[in-house]
Coordinates of C-alpha atoms in Angstrom, one line a residue:
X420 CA 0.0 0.0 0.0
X421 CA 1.8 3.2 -1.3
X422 CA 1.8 6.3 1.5
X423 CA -0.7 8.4 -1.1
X424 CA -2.9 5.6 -0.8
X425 CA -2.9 5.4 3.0
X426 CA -2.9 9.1 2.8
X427 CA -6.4 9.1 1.3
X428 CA -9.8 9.1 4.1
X429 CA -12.4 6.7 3.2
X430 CA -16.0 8.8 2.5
X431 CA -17.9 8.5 5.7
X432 CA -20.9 6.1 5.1
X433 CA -24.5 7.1 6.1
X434 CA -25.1 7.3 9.8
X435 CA -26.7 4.5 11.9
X436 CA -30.2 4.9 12.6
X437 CA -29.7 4.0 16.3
X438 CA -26.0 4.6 18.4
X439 CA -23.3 1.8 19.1
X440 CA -20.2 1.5 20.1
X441 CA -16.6 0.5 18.4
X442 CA -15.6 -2.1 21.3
X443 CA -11.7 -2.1 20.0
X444 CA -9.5 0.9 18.7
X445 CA -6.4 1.6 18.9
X446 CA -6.8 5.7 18.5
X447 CA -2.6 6.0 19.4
X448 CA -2.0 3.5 16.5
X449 CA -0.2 5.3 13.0
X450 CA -0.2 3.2 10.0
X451 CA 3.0 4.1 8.3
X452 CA 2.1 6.7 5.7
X453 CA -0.8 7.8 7.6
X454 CA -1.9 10.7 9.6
X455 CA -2.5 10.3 13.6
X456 CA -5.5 12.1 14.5
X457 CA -6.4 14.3 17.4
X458 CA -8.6 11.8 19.4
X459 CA -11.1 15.0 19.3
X460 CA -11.4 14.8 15.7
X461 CA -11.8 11.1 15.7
X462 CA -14.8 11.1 18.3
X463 CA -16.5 13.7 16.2
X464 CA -16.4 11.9 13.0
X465 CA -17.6 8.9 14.7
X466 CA -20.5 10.2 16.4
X467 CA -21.7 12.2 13.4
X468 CA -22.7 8.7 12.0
X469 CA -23.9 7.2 14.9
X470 CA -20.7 5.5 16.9
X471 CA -21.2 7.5 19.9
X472 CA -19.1 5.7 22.4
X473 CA -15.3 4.1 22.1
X474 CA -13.6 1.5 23.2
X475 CA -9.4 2.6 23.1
X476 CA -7.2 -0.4 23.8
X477 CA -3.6 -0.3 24.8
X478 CA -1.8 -3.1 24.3
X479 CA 1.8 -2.5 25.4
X480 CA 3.2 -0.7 28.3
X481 CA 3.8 3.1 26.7
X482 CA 0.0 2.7 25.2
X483 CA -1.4 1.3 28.3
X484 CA -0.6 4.6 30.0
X485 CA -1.6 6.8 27.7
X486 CA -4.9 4.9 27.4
X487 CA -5.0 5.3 31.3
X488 CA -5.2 8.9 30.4
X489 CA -7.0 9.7 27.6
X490 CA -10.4 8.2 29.1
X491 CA -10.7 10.8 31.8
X492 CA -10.4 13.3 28.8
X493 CA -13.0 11.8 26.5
X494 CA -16.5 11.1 28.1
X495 CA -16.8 8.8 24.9
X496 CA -14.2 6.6 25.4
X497 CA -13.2 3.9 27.8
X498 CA -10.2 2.1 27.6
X499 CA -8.6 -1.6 28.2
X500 CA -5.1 -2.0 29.2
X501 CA -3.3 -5.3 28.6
X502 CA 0.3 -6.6 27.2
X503 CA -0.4 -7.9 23.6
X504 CA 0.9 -11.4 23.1
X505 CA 3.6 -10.5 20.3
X506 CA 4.8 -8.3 23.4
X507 CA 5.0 -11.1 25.9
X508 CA 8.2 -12.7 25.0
X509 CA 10.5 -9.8 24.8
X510 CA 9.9 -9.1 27.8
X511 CA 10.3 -12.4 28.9
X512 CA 13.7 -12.0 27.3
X513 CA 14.4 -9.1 29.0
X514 CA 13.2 -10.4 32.4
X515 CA 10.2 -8.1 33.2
X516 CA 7.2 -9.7 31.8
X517 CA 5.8 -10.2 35.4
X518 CA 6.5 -6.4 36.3
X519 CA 4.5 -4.7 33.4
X520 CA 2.2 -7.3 34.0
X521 CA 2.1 -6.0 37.5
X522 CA 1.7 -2.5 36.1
X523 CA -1.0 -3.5 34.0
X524 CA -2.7 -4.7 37.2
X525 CA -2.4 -1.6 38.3
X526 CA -3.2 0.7 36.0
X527 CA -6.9 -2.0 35.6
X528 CA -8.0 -0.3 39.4
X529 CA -8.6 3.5 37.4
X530 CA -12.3 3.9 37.1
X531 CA -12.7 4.2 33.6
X532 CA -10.6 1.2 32.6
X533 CA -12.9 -1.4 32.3
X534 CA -11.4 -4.4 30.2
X535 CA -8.2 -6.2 30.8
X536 CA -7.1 -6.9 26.9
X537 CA -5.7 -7.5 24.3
X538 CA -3.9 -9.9 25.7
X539 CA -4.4 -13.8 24.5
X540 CA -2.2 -16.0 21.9
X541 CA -0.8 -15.4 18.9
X542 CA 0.9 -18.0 16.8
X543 CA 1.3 -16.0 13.7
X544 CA 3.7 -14.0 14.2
X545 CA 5.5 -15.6 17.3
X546 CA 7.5 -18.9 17.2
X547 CA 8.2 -21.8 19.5
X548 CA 10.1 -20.1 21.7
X549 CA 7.9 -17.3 22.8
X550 CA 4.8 -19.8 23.2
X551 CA 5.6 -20.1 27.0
X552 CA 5.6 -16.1 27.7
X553 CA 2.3 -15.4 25.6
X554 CA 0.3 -18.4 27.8
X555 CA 2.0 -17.4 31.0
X556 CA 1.4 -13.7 30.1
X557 CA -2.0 -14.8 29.2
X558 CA -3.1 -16.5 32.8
X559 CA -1.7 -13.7 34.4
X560 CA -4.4 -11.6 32.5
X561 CA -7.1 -13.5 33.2
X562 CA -6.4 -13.2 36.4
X563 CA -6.2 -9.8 36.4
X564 CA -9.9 -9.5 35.0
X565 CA -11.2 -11.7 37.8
X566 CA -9.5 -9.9 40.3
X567 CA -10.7 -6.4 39.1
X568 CA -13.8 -7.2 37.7
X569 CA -13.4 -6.6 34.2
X570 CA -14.3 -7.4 31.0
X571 CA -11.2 -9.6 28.9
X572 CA -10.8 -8.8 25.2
X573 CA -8.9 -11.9 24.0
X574 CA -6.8 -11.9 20.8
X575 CA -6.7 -15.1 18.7
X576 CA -4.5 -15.5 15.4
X577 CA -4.0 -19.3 14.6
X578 CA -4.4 -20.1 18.6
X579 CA -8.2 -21.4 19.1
X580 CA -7.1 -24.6 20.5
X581 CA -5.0 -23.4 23.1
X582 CA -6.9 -20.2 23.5
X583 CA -10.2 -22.4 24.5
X584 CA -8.3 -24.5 26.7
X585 CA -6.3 -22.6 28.9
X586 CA -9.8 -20.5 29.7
X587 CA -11.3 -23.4 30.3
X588 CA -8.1 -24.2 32.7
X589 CA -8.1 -21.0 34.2
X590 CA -11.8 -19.8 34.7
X591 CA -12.3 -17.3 32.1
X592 CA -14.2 -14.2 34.0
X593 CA -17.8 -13.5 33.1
X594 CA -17.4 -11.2 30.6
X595 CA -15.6 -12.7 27.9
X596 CA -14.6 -11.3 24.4
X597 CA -13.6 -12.8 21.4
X598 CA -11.9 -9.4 19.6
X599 CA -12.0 -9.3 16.0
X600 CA -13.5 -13.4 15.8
X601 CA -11.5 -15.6 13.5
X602 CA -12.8 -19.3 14.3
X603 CA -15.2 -21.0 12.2
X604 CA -19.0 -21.8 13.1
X605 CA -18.0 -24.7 15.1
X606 CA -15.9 -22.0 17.3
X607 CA -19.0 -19.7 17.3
X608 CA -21.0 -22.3 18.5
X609 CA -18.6 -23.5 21.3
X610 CA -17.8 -19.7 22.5
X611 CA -21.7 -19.1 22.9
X612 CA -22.0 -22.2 24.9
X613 CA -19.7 -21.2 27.4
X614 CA -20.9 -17.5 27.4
X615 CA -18.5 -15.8 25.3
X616 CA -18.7 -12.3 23.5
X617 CA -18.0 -12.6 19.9
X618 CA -16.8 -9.3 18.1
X619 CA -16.4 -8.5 14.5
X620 CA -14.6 -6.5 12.7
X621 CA -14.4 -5.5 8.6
X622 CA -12.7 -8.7 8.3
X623 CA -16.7 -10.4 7.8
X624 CA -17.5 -7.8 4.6
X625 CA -14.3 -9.4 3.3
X626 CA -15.5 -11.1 0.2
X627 CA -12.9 -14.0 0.9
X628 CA -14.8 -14.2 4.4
X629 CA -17.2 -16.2 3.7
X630 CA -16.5 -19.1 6.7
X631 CA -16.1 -16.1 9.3
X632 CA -19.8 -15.3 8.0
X633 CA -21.0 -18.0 8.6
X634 CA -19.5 -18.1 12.1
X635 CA -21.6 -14.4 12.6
X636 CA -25.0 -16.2 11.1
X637 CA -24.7 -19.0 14.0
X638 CA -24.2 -16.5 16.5
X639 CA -26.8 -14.9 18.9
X640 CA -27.3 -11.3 18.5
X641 CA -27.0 -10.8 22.4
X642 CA -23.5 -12.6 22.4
X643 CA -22.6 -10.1 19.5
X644 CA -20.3 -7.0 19.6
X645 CA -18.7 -5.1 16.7
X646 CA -15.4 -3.4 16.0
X647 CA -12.7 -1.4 14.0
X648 CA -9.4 -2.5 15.3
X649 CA -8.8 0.6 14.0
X650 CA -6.5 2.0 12.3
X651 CA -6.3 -1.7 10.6
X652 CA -8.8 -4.2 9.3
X653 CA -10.8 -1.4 7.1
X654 CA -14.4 -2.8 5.9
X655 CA -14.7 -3.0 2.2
X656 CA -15.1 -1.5 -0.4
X657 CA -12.1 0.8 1.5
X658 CA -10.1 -2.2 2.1
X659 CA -5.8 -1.0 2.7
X660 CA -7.0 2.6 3.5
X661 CA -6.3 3.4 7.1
X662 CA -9.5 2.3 9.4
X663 CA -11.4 4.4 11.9
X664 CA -14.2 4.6 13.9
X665 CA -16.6 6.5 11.8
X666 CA -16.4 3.3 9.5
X667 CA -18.3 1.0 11.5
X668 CA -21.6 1.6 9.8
X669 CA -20.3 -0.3 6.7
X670 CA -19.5 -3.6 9.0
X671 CA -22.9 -3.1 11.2
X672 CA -24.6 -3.3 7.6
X673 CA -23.0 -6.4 6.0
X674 CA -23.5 -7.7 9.5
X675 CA -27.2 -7.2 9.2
X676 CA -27.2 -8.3 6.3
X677 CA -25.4 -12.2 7.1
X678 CA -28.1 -12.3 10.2
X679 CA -31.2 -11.7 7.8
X680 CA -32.0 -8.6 10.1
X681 CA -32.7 -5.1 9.9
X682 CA -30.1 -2.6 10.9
X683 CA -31.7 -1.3 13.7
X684 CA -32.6 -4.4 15.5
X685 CA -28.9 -5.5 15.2
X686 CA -27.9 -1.9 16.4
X687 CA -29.6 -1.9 19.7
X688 CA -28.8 -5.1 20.1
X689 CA -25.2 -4.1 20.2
X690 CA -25.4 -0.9 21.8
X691 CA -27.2 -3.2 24.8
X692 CA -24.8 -6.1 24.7
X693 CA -22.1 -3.0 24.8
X694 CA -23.4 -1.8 28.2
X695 CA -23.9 -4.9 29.5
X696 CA -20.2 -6.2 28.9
X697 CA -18.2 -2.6 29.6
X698 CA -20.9 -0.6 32.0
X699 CA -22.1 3.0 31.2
X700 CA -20.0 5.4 29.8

């Protein structure tokens, strides 16, 4: 994707006819090539099409602070603090896994913190060797969102096995999430079962998607939650542009659309199921 490219702002879509909320951004996240935006700018354009509340995840030490602070400055957003698995095992290496783990923990007692993620596995991108750290780094997380309370966003990428198991092991905490789904329908089936949150992302308007789709037509609007992962994962037809929050409309659609429901049905739903898993805003 050339700079110009990323450089360009997808049109904003038409606005929801009823509010929900992106459940994962990453608002201190700069695609090479691409602008960062002032977080004001960003909450504007999102609620001026109906995304009226934010989710902003940090997901390594520097961005767990600043997500700390940004939520006291934004009535819209909330945040979730975690140590992304691809972080896990250099800090392993470097022999402090368990400290910014501990500051994590810390950092989960501020009022408007409310989910302890992304942490989880991820295979992808990590070999062999780091596999202890990510599962050690993510029990320690799970923990953490027993021990506090709060919601866990869970990132999977060629892990579901092991992801499954070691909540089973462990206990996962009542409020569960799935972030940006990735299993199959069999995996939708068995995450519902146990309670699970499922969120999706503009990976499902992918037109090579079509088994993630069918994981989302499976799945219970009440166990269902939607998301950006911004500024990556763009919904199509703006596919390799740089994602953001005003966007979700174009994923809520095609979601509606796989579930053989109207828009506004699926968008209270969410905006409910939102509430229900992070609190008020």
């Amino acid at each position: 994707m050339s700079d110009e490219r990323l450089a360009e702002r997808p049109e904003a879509p038409d606005p929801l006819p009823i509010a929900v909320a992106d459940n994962h951004c990453h608002l201190d996240s700069r695609r090479e090539g691409a602008e960062l935006l002032p977080v004001e700018q960003v909450v504007r354009e999102a609620a001026a099409v109906g995304v009226d509340r934010l989710v902003q995840i940090g997901c390594d030490i520097e961005s767990a602070r600043w997500t700390a602070q940004v939520v006291d400055e934004h009535p819209a957003l909330l945040g979730g603090v975690a140590i992304h698995p691809n972080e896990a095992p250099g800090h392993e290496a470097a022999g402090d896994l368990d400290a910014v783990i501990d500051e994590i923990g810390g950092l989960a007692g501020h009022t408007r913190i409310r989910v302890i993620g992304e942490t989880g596995l991820d295979y992808f991108r990590t070999g062999e060797e780091g596999v202890a750290a990510q599962q050690h780094s993510f029990r320690r997380h799970i923990a953490l969102a027993k021990e506090h309370g709060l919601a866990l966003q869970i990132h999977d990428r060629d892990a579901h096995d092991d992801v499954l198991r070691i909540l089973a092991e462990e206990g996962a905490p009542e409020r569960t999430v799935l972030h940006c789904f990735s299993g199959d329908m069999e995996m939708a089936r068995e995450c519902v079962r146990r309670g699970y949150y499922l969120s999706f992302a503009g990976t499902v308007t992918f037109k090579s998607a079509k088994d993630l789709r069918n994981a989302l037509a499976v799945t219970p609007v009440e166990h269902l939650l939607v998301e950006t992962d911004a500024p990556y994962l763009t919904p199509t037809p703006h596919r390799g542009q740089v994602n953001a929050p005003y966007l979700v409309p174009l994923t809520v659609r095609a979601m509606a659309a796989t579930l053989n429901i109207s828009v506004p049905q699926l968008c209270e739903a969410l905006s409910a199921t939102s509430e229900a898993v992070y609190g008020p805003w």
